[in-house]
Short mmCIF file of C-alpha atoms and ligand atoms in Angstrom, two decimals:
data_model
loop_
_atom_site.label_atom_id
_atom_site.label_comp_id
_atom_site.label_asym_id
_atom_site.label_seq_id
_atom_site.Cartn_x
_atom_site.Cartn_y
_atom_site.Cartn_z
CA MET A 199 62.52 -100.97 -69.00
CA LYS A 200 63.05 -101.42 -65.33
CA ILE A 201 65.77 -99.26 -63.50
CA ALA A 202 66.98 -99.83 -60.04
CA ILE A 203 68.91 -97.18 -58.11
CA ILE A 204 70.89 -98.22 -54.99
CA GLY A 205 71.58 -95.56 -52.46
CA GLY A 206 69.29 -92.72 -51.36
CA GLY A 207 71.98 -89.87 -50.96
CA ILE A 208 71.75 -86.80 -53.14
CA THR A 209 73.20 -88.83 -56.20
CA GLY A 210 70.72 -91.61 -56.15
CA LEU A 211 67.61 -89.06 -55.50
CA SER A 212 69.02 -86.87 -58.39
CA ALA A 213 68.87 -89.92 -60.68
CA LEU A 214 65.64 -90.76 -59.63
CA HIS A 215 64.39 -87.01 -60.14
CA GLU A 216 65.99 -86.93 -63.63
CA ILE A 217 64.39 -90.29 -64.75
CA GLU A 218 61.01 -89.32 -63.42
CA LYS A 219 61.38 -85.99 -65.38
CA GLN A 220 62.33 -87.23 -68.76
CA ARG A 221 59.77 -90.01 -68.37
CA ALA A 222 57.18 -87.63 -67.89
CA GLU A 223 58.27 -85.46 -70.98
CA SER A 224 58.73 -88.29 -73.40
CA GLY A 225 55.90 -90.59 -72.14
CA ARG A 226 58.37 -93.39 -72.25
CA GLN A 227 57.36 -96.77 -70.45
CA VAL A 228 60.08 -96.88 -67.63
CA GLU A 229 59.84 -98.31 -64.21
CA VAL A 230 62.28 -96.97 -61.69
CA ASN A 231 62.73 -97.80 -58.19
CA LEU A 232 65.19 -96.49 -55.53
CA TYR A 233 66.69 -98.82 -52.66
CA GLU A 234 68.37 -97.40 -49.47
CA LYS A 235 69.90 -99.67 -46.94
CA GLY A 236 69.07 -97.14 -43.93
CA ALA A 237 65.88 -96.10 -42.62
CA ALA A 238 66.51 -92.28 -43.47
CA LEU A 239 67.22 -90.66 -47.09
CA GLY A 240 69.81 -88.23 -47.77
CA GLY A 241 72.93 -90.29 -46.98
CA LYS A 242 75.58 -87.67 -45.97
CA ILE A 243 72.93 -85.10 -45.85
CA SER A 244 71.52 -85.19 -42.37
CA THR A 245 69.97 -82.07 -40.41
CA LEU A 246 69.29 -82.33 -36.81
CA HIS A 247 66.93 -79.92 -34.92
CA ARG A 248 67.61 -79.72 -31.23
CA ASP A 249 66.55 -77.11 -28.60
CA GLY A 250 66.13 -74.40 -31.37
CA PHE A 251 69.57 -75.15 -32.91
CA THR A 252 69.79 -76.56 -36.55
CA ILE A 253 72.71 -78.78 -36.81
CA GLU A 254 74.21 -80.09 -40.02
CA ARG A 255 76.07 -83.35 -39.25
CA GLY A 256 77.30 -83.68 -42.74
CA PRO A 257 77.51 -81.07 -45.31
CA ASP A 258 76.31 -77.35 -44.57
CA SER A 259 75.89 -75.67 -47.95
CA PHE A 260 76.84 -75.74 -51.57
CA ILE A 261 78.73 -73.75 -53.82
CA THR A 262 77.14 -71.74 -56.35
CA ARG A 263 79.94 -71.50 -58.85
CA LYS A 264 78.86 -74.95 -59.92
CA PRO A 265 74.94 -74.71 -60.86
CA GLU A 266 73.65 -77.98 -60.46
CA MET A 267 72.39 -77.64 -56.80
CA LEU A 268 70.90 -74.24 -57.57
CA SER A 269 68.98 -75.43 -60.32
CA LEU A 270 67.73 -78.58 -58.23
CA VAL A 271 66.61 -76.03 -55.70
CA GLU A 272 64.74 -74.03 -58.38
CA GLU A 273 63.11 -76.84 -59.80
CA LEU A 274 61.86 -78.17 -56.27
CA GLY A 275 60.39 -74.74 -55.93
CA LEU A 276 62.63 -73.72 -52.76
CA SER A 277 64.31 -70.74 -54.33
CA ASP A 278 62.50 -68.55 -51.73
CA ARG A 279 64.16 -70.55 -48.93
CA LEU A 280 67.76 -69.99 -50.02
CA VAL A 281 70.14 -68.32 -47.47
CA LYS A 282 73.38 -66.95 -48.34
CA ASN A 283 76.35 -67.45 -45.91
CA HIS A 284 77.57 -64.33 -44.12
CA THR A 285 80.98 -63.52 -45.29
CA GLY A 286 83.58 -63.03 -42.86
CA GLN A 287 87.39 -63.68 -42.29
CA ALA A 288 88.44 -67.13 -41.67
CA TYR A 289 91.52 -67.87 -39.63
CA ILE A 290 94.54 -70.15 -39.45
CA ALA A 291 95.94 -71.27 -36.12
CA SER A 292 99.76 -70.69 -35.81
CA ASN A 293 101.81 -71.00 -32.85
CA GLY A 294 98.74 -70.73 -30.68
CA GLU A 295 97.39 -67.64 -32.51
CA PHE A 296 94.84 -67.03 -35.15
CA HIS A 297 95.88 -65.30 -38.23
CA PRO A 298 93.73 -64.37 -41.00
CA ILE A 299 93.96 -66.11 -44.35
CA PRO A 300 95.48 -63.14 -46.20
CA GLU A 301 92.85 -61.20 -48.17
CA GLY A 302 92.54 -62.10 -51.89
CA SER A 303 93.93 -65.75 -51.55
CA VAL A 304 92.27 -68.04 -54.21
CA MET A 305 92.31 -71.41 -52.48
CA GLY A 306 95.27 -70.48 -50.48
CA ILE A 307 97.21 -68.94 -53.34
CA PRO A 308 97.81 -65.37 -52.88
CA THR A 309 96.92 -62.78 -55.33
CA ARG A 310 97.32 -59.67 -53.35
CA ALA A 311 100.73 -58.75 -52.41
CA VAL A 312 100.20 -56.43 -49.29
CA PRO A 313 98.00 -58.59 -47.25
CA PHE A 314 100.15 -61.66 -48.17
CA LEU A 315 103.47 -59.82 -47.11
CA ARG A 316 102.00 -58.61 -43.94
CA SER A 317 100.69 -62.05 -42.92
CA PRO A 318 102.64 -63.58 -40.01
CA LEU A 319 101.47 -67.01 -41.25
CA LEU A 320 104.83 -67.35 -43.24
CA THR A 321 108.47 -66.40 -42.53
CA LYS A 322 110.07 -63.81 -44.88
CA LYS A 323 111.91 -66.76 -46.46
CA GLY A 324 108.77 -68.64 -47.02
CA LYS A 325 107.18 -65.62 -48.72
CA MET A 326 110.22 -65.07 -51.02
CA ARG A 327 110.16 -68.59 -51.97
CA ALA A 328 106.37 -68.51 -52.65
CA ALA A 329 106.84 -65.16 -54.63
CA ALA A 330 109.35 -67.11 -57.02
CA ASP A 331 106.36 -68.38 -58.61
CA LEU A 332 106.16 -65.13 -60.37
CA TRP A 333 109.44 -65.52 -62.18
CA LEU A 334 110.11 -69.24 -62.14
CA PRO A 335 109.96 -70.48 -65.92
CA ALA A 336 106.98 -72.08 -67.04
CA LYS A 337 107.65 -75.81 -66.75
CA LYS A 338 106.08 -78.08 -69.22
CA GLU A 339 103.81 -80.03 -66.96
CA LYS A 340 103.67 -83.81 -67.14
CA ASP A 341 100.89 -85.33 -68.82
CA THR A 342 100.65 -88.04 -66.06
CA ASP A 343 98.73 -87.45 -62.77
CA GLU A 344 100.77 -86.22 -59.93
CA SER A 345 100.20 -85.14 -56.55
CA LEU A 346 98.74 -81.67 -55.34
CA GLY A 347 101.34 -81.53 -52.85
CA LEU A 348 104.41 -82.16 -55.56
CA PHE A 349 102.84 -79.61 -58.00
CA PHE A 350 102.32 -76.89 -55.53
CA ARG A 351 105.74 -77.47 -53.75
CA ARG A 352 107.49 -76.96 -57.01
CA ARG A 353 105.91 -73.61 -57.67
CA PHE A 354 105.70 -72.28 -54.09
CA GLY A 355 108.03 -74.21 -51.95
CA ASP A 356 107.00 -76.11 -48.60
CA GLU A 357 105.97 -73.05 -46.31
CA LEU A 358 102.97 -71.79 -48.31
CA VAL A 359 101.97 -75.43 -48.94
CA ASP A 360 102.23 -76.62 -45.30
CA ARG A 361 100.90 -73.30 -43.60
CA LEU A 362 98.03 -72.39 -46.10
CA LEU A 363 97.28 -74.84 -48.86
CA GLU A 364 97.15 -77.99 -46.82
CA PRO A 365 94.79 -76.79 -44.30
CA LEU A 366 92.65 -75.15 -46.77
CA LEU A 367 92.50 -77.98 -49.31
CA SER A 368 92.71 -81.16 -47.30
CA GLY A 369 89.46 -80.05 -45.79
CA LEU A 370 87.71 -80.24 -49.04
CA TYR A 371 89.30 -83.61 -50.02
CA ALA A 372 89.95 -86.23 -47.37
CA GLY A 373 93.58 -86.97 -47.57
CA GLU A 374 97.13 -85.40 -47.66
CA LEU A 375 98.09 -82.85 -50.19
CA ASN A 376 101.06 -85.23 -50.86
CA GLU A 377 98.77 -88.00 -51.84
CA LEU A 378 95.90 -86.20 -53.53
CA SER A 379 95.43 -86.21 -57.25
CA LEU A 380 96.05 -82.82 -59.07
CA GLU A 381 94.00 -84.40 -62.00
CA ALA A 382 90.94 -85.46 -60.07
CA THR A 383 90.71 -82.45 -57.68
CA PHE A 384 92.02 -79.24 -59.23
CA PRO A 385 92.72 -80.03 -62.92
CA GLN A 386 92.41 -76.23 -63.48
CA PHE A 387 95.63 -75.61 -61.61
CA ARG A 388 97.48 -77.81 -64.04
CA GLN A 389 95.77 -75.97 -67.11
CA MET A 390 96.74 -72.75 -65.44
CA GLY A 391 100.17 -73.98 -64.90
CA VAL A 392 100.64 -74.70 -68.83
CA LYS A 393 98.78 -71.48 -69.92
CA HIS A 394 100.43 -69.04 -67.55
CA ARG A 395 103.83 -68.42 -66.58
CA SER A 396 102.98 -68.21 -62.97
CA LEU A 397 99.95 -69.62 -60.83
CA ILE A 398 99.78 -66.38 -58.92
CA GLN A 399 99.11 -64.48 -61.92
CA ALA A 400 96.59 -66.98 -62.98
CA SER A 401 94.76 -66.81 -59.91
CA ARG A 402 94.80 -63.14 -59.73
CA SER A 403 93.22 -62.95 -63.24
CA MET A 404 90.70 -65.39 -62.25
CA ALA A 405 89.70 -63.45 -59.13
CA LYS A 406 89.36 -60.39 -61.09
CA LYS A 407 86.83 -62.11 -63.36
CA ARG A 408 84.99 -63.67 -60.64
CA GLN A 409 84.56 -60.14 -58.89
CA GLN A 410 83.44 -58.64 -62.31
CA SER A 411 80.86 -61.31 -62.80
CA THR A 412 79.34 -60.49 -59.57
CA GLY A 413 78.76 -57.18 -61.01
CA THR A 414 79.35 -55.23 -57.67
CA GLY A 415 82.90 -55.76 -57.24
CA GLN A 416 81.82 -56.72 -53.69
CA LYS A 417 82.70 -60.03 -52.12
CA THR A 418 79.37 -61.97 -51.95
CA GLY A 419 78.48 -65.19 -49.99
CA LEU A 420 79.65 -67.96 -52.34
CA PHE A 421 77.53 -70.69 -50.36
CA ARG A 422 73.97 -71.42 -50.21
CA THR A 423 71.83 -73.60 -47.92
CA VAL A 424 67.92 -73.40 -47.48
CA LYS A 425 65.78 -72.31 -44.41
CA GLY A 426 65.32 -75.60 -42.24
CA GLY A 427 68.70 -77.13 -43.30
CA LEU A 428 69.81 -79.26 -46.20
CA SER A 429 67.49 -82.08 -45.36
CA VAL A 430 64.60 -80.03 -46.60
CA ILE A 431 65.95 -80.49 -50.15
CA VAL A 432 65.90 -84.24 -49.57
CA ASP A 433 62.41 -84.16 -48.18
CA GLU A 434 61.15 -82.41 -51.20
CA MET A 435 62.75 -84.71 -53.49
CA GLU A 436 61.05 -87.68 -51.85
CA LYS A 437 57.71 -85.69 -51.93
CA ALA A 438 58.43 -84.76 -55.65
CA ALA A 439 58.90 -88.67 -56.41
CA SER A 440 56.05 -90.94 -57.46
CA LYS A 441 54.34 -92.87 -54.90
CA GLY A 442 56.05 -96.31 -54.06
CA THR A 443 59.26 -95.70 -56.03
CA ILE A 444 61.49 -95.36 -52.85
CA HIS A 445 62.14 -98.40 -50.73
CA ARG A 446 63.88 -97.90 -47.44
CA GLU A 447 65.98 -100.46 -45.25
CA LYS A 448 66.81 -102.30 -48.52
CA GLN A 449 70.37 -103.04 -48.32
CA LEU A 450 71.43 -104.60 -51.63
CA GLN A 451 73.80 -107.80 -51.17
CA GLU A 452 74.42 -109.27 -54.68
CA ILE A 453 73.51 -108.48 -58.28
CA ILE A 454 73.23 -111.90 -60.27
CA PRO A 455 73.10 -111.51 -64.09
CA GLY A 456 69.83 -112.95 -65.70
CA GLU A 457 69.82 -116.07 -68.11
CA GLU A 458 69.36 -113.89 -71.03
CA LYS A 459 69.22 -110.27 -70.14
CA GLY A 460 69.01 -108.02 -67.14
CA TYR A 461 69.74 -108.66 -63.43
CA THR A 462 68.47 -110.36 -60.05
CA LEU A 463 69.09 -108.06 -57.08
CA TYR A 464 69.24 -109.83 -53.83
CA PHE A 465 68.65 -107.88 -50.52
CA ALA A 466 69.72 -108.45 -47.08
CA ASP A 467 66.13 -108.77 -45.90
CA GLY A 468 65.86 -111.95 -48.21
CA THR A 469 63.76 -110.27 -50.99
CA LYS A 470 64.75 -109.80 -54.39
CA THR A 471 63.92 -107.81 -57.55
CA GLU A 472 64.79 -107.77 -61.24
CA ALA A 473 66.11 -104.81 -63.36
CA ASP A 474 67.50 -104.19 -66.70
CA GLU A 475 69.52 -101.29 -65.71
CA VAL A 476 71.25 -100.62 -62.21
CA ILE A 477 72.69 -97.41 -60.97
CA LEU A 478 75.06 -97.85 -57.99
CA THR A 479 75.67 -94.55 -55.92
CA VAL A 480 77.51 -96.55 -53.07
CA PRO A 481 81.03 -96.58 -52.23
CA HIS A 482 83.31 -98.47 -54.43
CA GLN A 483 84.04 -101.03 -51.59
CA ALA A 484 80.36 -101.82 -51.64
CA VAL A 485 80.30 -102.19 -55.53
CA ALA A 486 82.94 -104.89 -55.18
CA ASP A 487 80.79 -106.50 -52.37
CA VAL A 488 77.68 -106.84 -54.66
CA LEU A 489 79.70 -107.88 -57.80
CA PRO A 490 81.97 -110.53 -56.36
CA SER A 491 83.26 -111.55 -59.75
CA LEU A 492 83.96 -108.08 -61.14
CA SER A 493 87.52 -108.31 -62.52
CA VAL A 494 88.59 -104.86 -60.69
CA GLY A 495 86.69 -105.75 -57.51
CA ALA A 496 89.90 -106.51 -55.53
CA GLU A 497 91.26 -103.17 -56.50
CA MET A 498 88.01 -101.36 -55.45
CA LYS A 499 87.91 -103.16 -52.20
CA SER A 500 91.63 -102.32 -51.24
CA LEU A 501 91.05 -98.38 -51.53
CA PRO A 502 90.14 -97.28 -48.00
CA GLY A 503 87.99 -94.13 -47.54
CA ALA A 504 89.07 -91.77 -44.84
CA SER A 505 87.16 -91.32 -41.28
CA VAL A 506 86.14 -87.98 -39.81
CA ALA A 507 83.62 -87.00 -37.08
CA THR A 508 81.62 -83.72 -36.85
CA VAL A 509 81.11 -82.63 -33.36
CA ALA A 510 78.58 -79.77 -32.95
CA ILE A 511 78.83 -78.25 -29.33
CA ALA A 512 76.43 -75.52 -28.09
CA PHE A 513 77.01 -73.02 -25.56
CA PRO A 514 75.35 -70.01 -24.11
CA ALA A 515 77.18 -66.87 -25.73
CA LEU A 516 78.53 -65.70 -22.40
CA SER A 517 80.49 -68.82 -22.06
CA LEU A 518 82.75 -68.16 -24.97
CA ARG A 519 85.20 -65.35 -25.29
CA GLU A 520 86.29 -65.47 -29.02
CA PRO A 521 89.79 -63.94 -29.63
CA VAL A 522 88.62 -62.96 -33.26
CA ASN A 523 85.31 -62.36 -35.04
CA GLY A 524 85.25 -64.71 -37.92
CA THR A 525 83.45 -67.53 -39.61
CA GLY A 526 85.83 -70.26 -38.38
CA PHE A 527 89.49 -71.53 -38.32
CA LEU A 528 91.51 -74.18 -39.69
CA ILE A 529 94.41 -76.07 -37.58
CA PRO A 530 97.24 -77.19 -39.77
CA LYS A 531 98.84 -80.55 -39.00
CA GLY A 532 101.52 -80.12 -36.12
CA GLU A 533 99.76 -77.08 -34.80
CA GLY A 534 98.40 -77.55 -31.05
CA ASP A 535 100.40 -80.67 -30.22
CA ASN A 536 99.25 -82.72 -33.16
CA GLY A 537 95.84 -83.03 -32.11
CA VAL A 538 92.89 -84.26 -33.89
CA LEU A 539 90.91 -81.18 -34.29
CA LYS A 540 91.13 -80.24 -37.87
CA ALA A 541 88.83 -77.17 -38.40
CA VAL A 542 85.99 -75.39 -36.50
CA THR A 543 83.16 -73.61 -38.10
CA LEU A 544 81.66 -70.69 -35.84
CA VAL A 545 78.03 -71.32 -36.96
CA HIS A 546 76.57 -68.42 -34.98
CA HIS A 547 78.69 -66.17 -37.42
CA LYS A 548 78.60 -68.11 -40.86
CA TRP A 549 74.86 -69.07 -40.66
CA PRO A 550 73.33 -67.03 -37.74
CA HIS A 551 69.79 -68.39 -38.59
CA LEU A 552 70.78 -71.74 -37.38
CA VAL A 553 71.51 -70.66 -33.84
CA PRO A 554 68.87 -69.37 -31.21
CA ASP A 555 69.97 -65.73 -30.22
CA GLY A 556 72.10 -65.59 -27.14
CA ASN A 557 73.76 -68.87 -27.99
CA VAL A 558 76.68 -70.03 -29.89
CA LEU A 559 77.37 -73.22 -31.92
CA LEU A 560 80.95 -74.85 -32.74
CA ARG A 561 80.97 -77.19 -35.56
CA CYS A 562 84.27 -79.09 -35.19
CA PHE A 563 85.80 -81.45 -37.84
CA VAL A 564 87.74 -84.21 -35.88
CA GLY A 565 90.09 -86.90 -37.27
CA ARG A 566 93.07 -86.32 -39.60
CA PRO A 567 94.78 -88.53 -42.42
CA GLY A 568 96.65 -91.07 -40.57
CA ASN A 569 95.29 -89.99 -37.32
CA ASP A 570 91.62 -90.79 -37.26
CA ALA A 571 91.28 -93.55 -34.73
CA ILE A 572 89.34 -91.04 -32.52
CA VAL A 573 86.39 -91.43 -34.88
CA ARG A 574 85.65 -94.91 -33.52
CA ASP A 575 85.78 -93.91 -29.82
CA PRO A 576 82.70 -93.54 -27.64
CA ASP A 577 80.95 -90.05 -27.68
CA GLU A 578 82.12 -89.13 -24.21
CA THR A 579 85.81 -89.51 -25.46
CA VAL A 580 85.33 -87.66 -28.65
CA ILE A 581 83.58 -84.78 -26.96
CA ALA A 582 86.12 -84.63 -24.21
CA GLN A 583 89.04 -84.55 -26.35
CA THR A 584 87.36 -82.06 -28.78
CA LEU A 585 86.67 -79.68 -25.85
CA ASN A 586 89.99 -80.09 -24.54
CA GLU A 587 91.63 -79.17 -28.00
CA LEU A 588 88.97 -76.29 -28.28
CA ARG A 589 90.28 -74.91 -25.01
CA LYS A 590 93.75 -74.47 -26.33
CA PHE A 591 92.46 -71.90 -28.93
CA LEU A 592 89.25 -70.30 -27.36
CA ASP A 593 88.37 -68.92 -23.86
CA ILE A 594 85.63 -71.38 -22.77
CA GLN A 595 83.93 -70.97 -19.45
CA GLY A 596 81.62 -73.70 -18.07
CA GLU A 597 80.28 -76.68 -19.90
CA PRO A 598 78.43 -76.87 -23.05
CA LEU A 599 74.52 -76.98 -23.28
CA PHE A 600 74.91 -80.05 -25.56
CA ALA A 601 77.16 -81.85 -27.94
CA ASP A 602 76.35 -83.97 -30.86
CA VAL A 603 78.79 -86.46 -32.36
CA THR A 604 78.32 -87.67 -36.02
CA ARG A 605 80.75 -90.51 -37.36
CA TRP A 606 81.78 -90.72 -40.91
CA LYS A 607 83.62 -93.98 -40.76
CA SER A 608 85.56 -94.78 -44.00
CA ALA A 609 82.95 -92.69 -45.76
CA MET A 610 85.22 -89.86 -47.18
CA PRO A 611 86.37 -90.53 -50.59
CA LYS A 612 90.24 -90.15 -51.19
CA TYR A 613 91.03 -88.99 -54.58
CA THR A 614 94.55 -90.00 -54.64
CA VAL A 615 96.92 -89.81 -57.43
CA GLY A 616 95.68 -91.76 -60.32
CA HIS A 617 91.93 -91.65 -59.37
CA GLN A 618 90.64 -90.65 -62.52
CA SER A 619 92.09 -93.37 -64.63
CA ARG A 620 91.14 -95.88 -61.96
CA VAL A 621 87.69 -94.73 -62.15
CA ASP A 622 87.95 -94.88 -66.08
CA THR A 623 89.03 -98.38 -65.79
CA TRP A 624 86.16 -99.62 -63.35
CA GLU A 625 83.66 -98.08 -65.60
CA SER A 626 85.00 -100.01 -68.85
CA ALA A 627 85.23 -103.28 -66.72
CA LEU A 628 81.64 -102.78 -65.60
CA ALA A 629 80.51 -102.10 -69.31
CA ASP A 630 82.49 -105.33 -70.29
CA GLU A 631 81.48 -107.62 -67.67
CA TYR A 632 78.25 -106.09 -66.18
CA PRO A 633 76.61 -104.20 -69.08
CA GLY A 634 73.89 -101.91 -67.79
CA VAL A 635 75.43 -101.63 -64.22
CA HIS A 636 76.59 -98.09 -63.61
CA ILE A 637 78.46 -96.13 -60.80
CA ALA A 638 78.00 -92.58 -59.74
CA GLY A 639 78.48 -90.43 -56.90
CA THR A 640 80.79 -88.82 -54.31
CA PHE A 641 83.46 -91.76 -54.76
CA TYR A 642 83.80 -91.40 -58.48
CA ARG A 643 83.70 -87.88 -60.20
CA GLY A 644 83.56 -85.22 -57.78
CA VAL A 645 82.68 -84.73 -54.09
CA GLY A 646 80.63 -81.61 -53.58
CA LEU A 647 76.83 -81.60 -53.81
CA PRO A 648 76.72 -79.85 -57.30
CA ASP A 649 79.14 -82.53 -58.75
CA CYS A 650 76.75 -85.27 -57.10
CA VAL A 651 73.94 -83.90 -58.54
CA ARG A 652 75.55 -83.80 -61.73
CA GLN A 653 76.45 -87.28 -61.73
CA GLY A 654 73.14 -88.37 -60.74
CA ARG A 655 71.53 -86.48 -63.63
CA ASP A 656 74.15 -87.61 -66.11
CA VAL A 657 73.74 -91.33 -65.26
CA ALA A 658 70.20 -90.98 -65.61
CA SER A 659 70.33 -89.53 -68.98
CA HIS A 660 72.97 -92.09 -70.21
CA VAL A 661 70.72 -94.85 -69.03
CA LEU A 662 67.73 -93.48 -70.68
CA SER A 663 69.42 -92.88 -73.85
CA HIS A 664 71.93 -95.94 -74.22
CA SER A 665 69.58 -98.76 -72.91
CA THR A 666 69.24 -101.49 -75.49
CA SER A 667 66.37 -103.04 -73.55
CA SER A 668 62.92 -102.86 -75.13
CA PHE A 669 60.57 -100.21 -73.86
C1 LIG B 734 81.12 -84.23 -42.80
C2 LIG B 734 81.00 -83.78 -44.36
C3 LIG B 734 80.82 -82.53 -44.59
C4 LIG B 734 80.44 -82.23 -45.99
N1 LIG B 734 80.28 -80.86 -46.30
C5 LIG B 734 80.03 -80.65 -47.60
C6 LIG B 734 79.57 -79.21 -47.89
O1 LIG B 734 79.64 -78.48 -47.08
N2 LIG B 734 79.41 -78.92 -48.97
C7 LIG B 734 79.44 -79.99 -50.04
O2 LIG B 734 79.09 -79.77 -51.40
N3 LIG B 734 79.69 -81.14 -49.95
C8 LIG B 734 80.07 -81.71 -48.61
N4 LIG B 734 80.44 -82.93 -48.32
C9 LIG B 734 80.23 -83.99 -49.12
C10 LIG B 734 78.72 -84.31 -49.73
O3 LIG B 734 77.98 -84.20 -48.43
C11 LIG B 734 78.75 -85.83 -50.34
O4 LIG B 734 79.83 -85.82 -51.36
C12 LIG B 734 77.49 -86.14 -50.86
O5 LIG B 734 76.44 -85.89 -50.11
C13 LIG B 734 77.58 -87.62 -51.19
O6 LIG B 734 76.26 -88.00 -51.94
P1 LIG B 734 76.11 -89.51 -52.58
O7 LIG B 734 74.68 -89.68 -52.81
O8 LIG B 734 77.07 -89.75 -53.60
O9 LIG B 734 76.67 -90.48 -51.41
P2 LIG B 734 75.84 -90.85 -49.98
O10 LIG B 734 75.36 -89.59 -49.31
O11 LIG B 734 77.11 -91.56 -49.20
O12 LIG B 734 74.74 -91.66 -50.12
C14 LIG B 734 75.01 -93.06 -50.45
C15 LIG B 734 73.81 -93.83 -50.04
O13 LIG B 734 74.07 -95.20 -50.37
C16 LIG B 734 73.41 -96.05 -49.24
N5 LIG B 734 74.00 -97.32 -49.21
C17 LIG B 734 75.39 -97.86 -49.28
N6 LIG B 734 75.53 -99.14 -49.46
C18 LIG B 734 74.25 -99.51 -49.85
C19 LIG B 734 73.64 -100.60 -50.22
N7 LIG B 734 74.33 -101.95 -50.34
N8 LIG B 734 72.15 -101.04 -50.42
C20 LIG B 734 71.60 -99.81 -50.43
N9 LIG B 734 72.00 -98.63 -50.04
C21 LIG B 734 73.31 -98.62 -49.88
C22 LIG B 734 73.93 -95.36 -47.96
O14 LIG B 734 73.17 -95.68 -46.79
C23 LIG B 734 73.79 -93.86 -48.52
O15 LIG B 734 72.51 -93.49 -48.11
C24 LIG B 734 80.43 -83.22 -46.90
C25 LIG B 734 80.64 -84.46 -46.52
C26 LIG B 734 80.75 -84.92 -45.14
C27 LIG B 734 80.80 -86.31 -44.77
#
């Protein structure tokens, strides 16, 4: 059997890793090749080393509650390089000031009364409305999908959603809360809404269970990276792969079914190859491009991704007077004259090992849903606007040591209402019209690194166990 994996991000690399692992265990005759359009592997994982700073241009860490990334790191022999995030207070900007996210919040849902009631983030009326969740009758939740915004507004009212939940959750999933799918992003909230009378009560018991499972009752860092940055994981995956399986600068252009079985894959450089099974870990728009007669292609093409830029800005520590000592801050929509700055990580606090002593590093997320034109502007414009907006929140003296802009144009998947059933439809159309061609990765069934590793492994196991080709 000949398998082609398209895309050298974490999903494609995980699929390759799993296929090679199962092949070694079973001794099966499987030829596997991975094709990446760019010169570098890793996709959105991209670590830059500059002047002693380690800069994550895409993801900076992974959550440990989902175990797939941790077990990958173990398999690669990198466990001794794991680094935990320094815990600390994160803030939300409100009326030009920073206020801590109330202690005990779970994804923005308050679970402890005192810090929530003391927080200046909400008005008295907003707090009363949010607390109504405790006595509002349990409502039979709909079977069909709905937006996160609608769901939360029903339980908590608008203030908690606009001032706490939106800035927290829309950073994880690109898109407005009012258009994001409850089913595809946080299905546990819907189950909690059905099972418990109140989401606050349900979140409280969830937080308690988590604290007990850490054994100490202490808040521990939930996130991990590895020394040297996440690209170390990509490099190790490449080293672990058999020689000659990974092909760079190979942009897939079209997939044509063979006369009897399998497919011919045509690349932009004029070369071609044959494969029995094809694993596409590319955006859905790219799937539609390479399979021009796919019946659901028009729908796949019509759904845009969101754009964001990460802007890393380094300063000598003396240049920055921080009003608060925390890991970062979020800027809700409408705060700071409707700017484009969405969130800032104070890297020197959250990941001090990435920043040389005597310096600070700000990792800024720029571009909002419906207001992301800045991502297409030249570097000088992006840096100037980011600095301008930063100065509204922080006391910055002098000029930066350097700034690095990374654009993720239309690269952020938007899990809007109906996402899950759309992906189901796409998968069954592929199974009917192009048997042996599969989709996996961030655009389909989960956006976090552990979700992508899981999808890569699952699609690899599926291909190995369901293939009808002779081997
Ligand atoms: C700014 C940012 C911050 C993030 N922060 C976090 C975080 O802290 N933690 C976390 O868990 N997740 C985070 N994420 C999400 C996570 O990084 C992604 O979901 C994940 O890396 C996606 O992996 P993937 O392999 O599915 O896709 P990608 O990384 O997008 O890889 C797809 C690959 O396919 C290649 N490709 C596309 N078309 C073709 C073609 N025609 N032929 C050949 N190759 C092609 C691309 O070049 C690319 O290399 C973040 C994402 C971004 C953008």
